[in-house]
Short mmCIF file of C-alpha atoms in Angstrom, two decimals:
data_model
loop_
_atom_site.label_atom_id
_atom_site.label_comp_id
_atom_site.label_asym_id
_atom_site.label_seq_id
_atom_site.Cartn_x
_atom_site.Cartn_y
_atom_site.Cartn_z
CA UNK A 1 6.85 -0.04 -1.25
CA UNK A 2 4.75 -1.47 1.55
CA UNK A 3 4.52 -5.26 1.71
CA UNK A 4 1.82 -7.05 3.64
CA UNK A 5 -0.30 -3.92 3.37
CA UNK A 6 -3.43 -5.80 4.45
CA UNK A 7 -6.44 -3.50 4.67
CA UNK A 8 -4.26 -0.38 4.54
CA UNK A 9 -3.96 0.50 8.21
CA UNK A 10 -0.72 2.42 7.64
CA UNK A 11 -1.94 4.54 4.75
CA UNK A 12 -3.16 7.46 6.85
CA UNK A 13 0.14 7.57 8.75
CA UNK A 14 2.39 8.46 5.81
CA UNK A 15 3.36 12.06 5.17
CA UNK A 16 2.53 12.63 1.53
CA UNK A 17 4.08 15.36 -0.59
CA UNK A 18 1.56 18.19 -0.93
CA UNK A 19 2.37 18.84 -4.58
CA UNK A 20 3.59 16.74 -7.51
CA UNK A 21 7.36 16.49 -7.97
CA UNK A 22 9.11 18.49 -10.70
CA UNK A 23 9.03 16.78 -14.08
CA UNK A 24 12.75 15.95 -13.93
CA UNK A 25 12.62 14.47 -10.41
CA UNK A 26 12.09 10.95 -11.73
CA UNK A 27 15.16 11.11 -13.93
CA UNK A 28 18.11 8.75 -13.60
CA UNK A 29 19.80 11.31 -11.34
CA UNK A 30 18.90 9.99 -7.88
CA UNK A 31 19.98 13.25 -6.21
CA UNK A 32 17.29 15.21 -8.03
CA UNK A 33 14.57 12.90 -6.74
CA UNK A 34 15.97 12.73 -3.22
CA UNK A 35 16.43 16.50 -2.95
CA UNK A 36 12.79 17.03 -3.83
CA UNK A 37 11.39 14.27 -1.68
CA UNK A 38 12.83 15.20 1.68
CA UNK A 39 10.77 13.09 4.07
CA UNK A 40 7.50 12.95 2.15
CA UNK A 41 6.00 10.22 0.00
CA UNK A 42 5.87 10.90 -3.75
CA UNK A 43 4.39 7.54 -4.79
CA UNK A 44 3.51 4.26 -3.14
CA UNK A 45 3.26 0.63 -4.21
CA UNK A 46 1.18 -1.70 -2.06
CA UNK A 47 1.66 -5.47 -2.06
CA UNK A 48 -0.29 -8.23 -0.35
CA UNK A 49 -0.89 -11.87 -1.11
CA UNK A 50 -4.61 -11.59 -0.29
CA UNK A 51 -7.00 -10.28 -2.93
CA UNK A 52 -9.66 -9.57 -0.29
CA UNK A 53 -7.23 -7.51 1.80
CA UNK A 54 -6.27 -5.47 -1.25
CA UNK A 55 -9.91 -4.78 -2.08
CA UNK A 56 -10.32 -3.34 1.42
CA UNK A 57 -7.11 -1.35 0.99
CA UNK A 58 -8.47 0.11 -2.27
CA UNK A 59 -11.65 1.18 -0.49
CA UNK A 60 -9.58 2.85 2.20
CA UNK A 61 -7.48 4.67 -0.40
CA UNK A 62 -10.65 6.07 -1.99
CA UNK A 63 -11.92 7.16 1.41
CA UNK A 64 -8.62 8.84 2.33
CA UNK A 65 -8.42 10.57 -1.04
CA UNK A 66 -11.92 11.94 -0.59
CA UNK A 67 -10.92 13.18 2.86
CA UNK A 68 -7.78 14.72 1.28
CA UNK A 69 -5.53 12.67 3.56
CA UNK A 70 -3.92 11.18 0.47
CA UNK A 71 -3.50 13.80 -2.27
CA UNK A 72 -4.92 12.61 -5.57
CA UNK A 73 -1.68 13.40 -7.41
CA UNK A 74 0.11 10.62 -5.49
CA UNK A 75 0.55 7.59 -7.80
CA UNK A 76 -0.63 4.41 -6.04
CA UNK A 77 -0.13 0.90 -7.36
CA UNK A 78 -1.86 -2.10 -5.79
CA UNK A 79 -0.35 -5.47 -6.62
CA UNK A 80 -1.31 -8.95 -5.48
CA UNK A 81 1.93 -10.88 -4.99
CA UNK A 82 3.86 -13.15 -2.66
CA UNK A 83 6.46 -11.01 -0.91
CA UNK A 84 8.59 -14.06 -0.12
CA UNK A 85 9.30 -14.88 -3.77
CA UNK A 86 7.99 -12.36 -6.29
CA UNK A 87 9.25 -8.85 -5.47
CA UNK A 88 12.52 -8.96 -7.41
CA UNK A 89 10.76 -10.60 -10.34
CA UNK A 90 8.08 -7.90 -10.39
CA UNK A 91 10.15 -4.79 -9.71
CA UNK A 92 13.81 -5.59 -10.31
CA UNK A 93 16.69 -4.61 -8.04
CA UNK A 94 17.37 -1.20 -6.47
CA UNK A 95 13.91 0.21 -7.25
CA UNK A 96 12.50 1.71 -4.04
CA UNK A 97 13.76 4.49 -1.78
CA UNK A 98 11.89 3.06 1.19
CA UNK A 99 10.44 -0.39 1.86
CA UNK A 100 8.00 -0.85 4.75
CA UNK A 101 6.67 -3.92 6.53
CA UNK A 102 4.66 -3.90 9.75
CA UNK A 103 3.68 -7.07 11.60
CA UNK A 104 3.75 -9.31 8.53
CA UNK A 105 6.90 -11.38 9.00
CA UNK A 106 5.37 -13.33 11.88
CA UNK A 107 2.64 -14.62 9.55
CA UNK A 108 5.23 -15.92 7.10
CA UNK A 109 7.05 -18.17 9.57
CA UNK A 110 10.82 -18.11 10.02
CA UNK A 111 11.63 -19.49 6.58
CA UNK A 112 9.16 -17.15 4.89
CA UNK A 113 10.50 -14.19 6.87
CA UNK A 114 14.03 -14.95 5.69
CA UNK A 115 12.88 -15.15 2.09
CA UNK A 116 10.87 -11.95 2.39
CA UNK A 117 13.77 -10.02 3.92
CA UNK A 118 15.98 -11.21 1.07
CA UNK A 119 13.43 -9.87 -1.40
CA UNK A 120 13.28 -6.54 0.45
CA UNK A 121 17.07 -6.26 0.41
CA UNK A 122 17.01 -6.83 -3.33
CA UNK A 123 14.41 -4.23 -4.32
CA UNK A 124 15.50 -1.41 -1.99
CA UNK A 125 17.97 1.13 -3.32
CA UNK A 126 21.56 1.27 -2.15
CA UNK A 127 22.66 3.36 0.81
CA UNK A 128 24.29 5.97 -1.45
CA UNK A 129 20.84 6.55 -2.94
CA UNK A 130 19.28 6.78 0.56
CA UNK A 131 17.58 3.42 0.38
CA UNK A 132 16.10 2.17 3.65
CA UNK A 133 13.96 -0.66 5.01
CA UNK A 134 11.57 0.12 7.89
CA UNK A 135 10.16 -2.74 9.95
CA UNK A 136 7.91 -3.02 13.01
CA UNK A 137 7.51 -6.61 14.10
CA UNK A 138 6.45 -8.97 16.85
CA UNK A 139 9.59 -10.41 18.45
CA UNK A 140 10.69 -12.74 21.21
CA UNK A 141 11.18 -10.86 24.49
CA UNK A 142 14.60 -10.72 26.14
CA UNK A 143 13.06 -11.47 29.53
CA UNK A 144 13.56 -15.25 29.97
CA UNK A 145 10.19 -15.89 31.59
CA UNK A 146 8.25 -13.86 29.03
CA UNK A 147 10.26 -15.38 26.19
CA UNK A 148 9.50 -18.87 27.47
CA UNK A 149 5.79 -18.02 27.69
CA UNK A 150 5.90 -16.83 24.07
CA UNK A 151 7.62 -20.04 23.00
CA UNK A 152 5.01 -22.20 24.74
CA UNK A 153 1.99 -20.29 23.48
CA UNK A 154 3.02 -18.96 20.05
CA UNK A 155 1.71 -21.80 17.91
CA UNK A 156 -1.53 -22.15 19.87
CA UNK A 157 -2.16 -18.40 19.76
CA UNK A 158 -1.44 -18.32 16.03
CA UNK A 159 -3.93 -21.11 15.39
CA UNK A 160 -6.64 -19.94 17.78
CA UNK A 161 -7.02 -16.32 16.72
CA UNK A 162 -3.64 -14.83 16.02
CA UNK A 163 -4.16 -15.00 12.24
CA UNK A 164 -1.19 -17.32 11.91
CA UNK A 165 1.25 -14.89 13.55
CA UNK A 166 4.12 -16.55 15.45
CA UNK A 167 4.98 -13.81 17.92
CA UNK A 168 8.17 -15.40 19.26
CA UNK A 169 10.36 -14.85 16.20
CA UNK A 170 13.89 -13.56 16.71
CA UNK A 171 13.67 -11.00 13.93
CA UNK A 172 17.01 -9.39 14.77
CA UNK A 173 18.74 -12.73 14.31
CA UNK A 174 16.87 -13.45 11.08
CA UNK A 175 17.88 -10.04 9.70
CA UNK A 176 21.47 -10.74 10.69
CA UNK A 177 21.35 -13.99 8.71
CA UNK A 178 19.91 -12.29 5.62
CA UNK A 179 22.48 -11.73 2.90
CA UNK A 180 22.61 -8.16 1.66
CA UNK A 181 20.81 -6.60 4.63
CA UNK A 182 22.02 -4.99 7.83
CA UNK A 183 20.37 -3.24 10.77
CA UNK A 184 21.41 0.36 11.38
CA UNK A 185 18.93 1.06 14.20
CA UNK A 186 16.75 -1.05 16.48
CA UNK A 187 14.28 0.00 19.16
CA UNK A 188 12.42 -2.16 21.70
CA UNK A 189 8.88 -1.68 23.01
CA UNK A 190 6.91 -3.47 25.74
CA UNK A 191 9.96 -5.33 27.00
CA UNK A 192 11.07 -6.33 23.53
CA UNK A 193 7.78 -7.97 22.53
CA UNK A 194 7.67 -5.42 19.69
CA UNK A 195 10.68 -3.96 17.90
CA UNK A 196 11.31 -1.50 15.14
CA UNK A 197 14.23 -1.85 12.78
CA UNK A 198 15.84 0.46 10.26
CA UNK A 199 17.81 -1.56 7.76
CA UNK A 200 19.75 -0.91 4.59
CA UNK A 201 21.24 -2.82 1.69
CA UNK A 202 24.68 -4.23 2.49
CA UNK A 203 26.84 -4.76 -0.59
#
């Protein structure tokens, strides 16, 4: 599951399985599916709140399929939905091996980010079934001067051309406050202005 897929910028970066899974790999036995999958994508569900973004994502999928970047046997679902409120309702709990979000939480605001993370924690599978949440996000820098600059400019930048993105969020703190979710790995880039997180369901 990728939420906030936008125009599909990440689609060419996934490693897709080169052949369809065995017929029994989608059975209730999670080990069968996981043993086949390894580190490749067997199917993908794309969610965004914007119909126009999803239309562009669909065009990109067609292009990448024609270029054989995305194998045509890979099932792809495109769903227009609000990731802050509708994921559990649409998919149920413990449904996805991997949930991905890149640079979307900042557009949702702090309250929306909290709600979205709660939804992600609900739909991802448990750790015993190798469930994981992968995030790359704008974050507030640890450097005091840079962090202060972000605080002063975040709202103006979001309004003036930042597509509503508040780039001074403390995503690590928000994750820590999200029930049912914990960080197992965090990496910083560009002085902490960008961070990646690997999270998992916490029971």
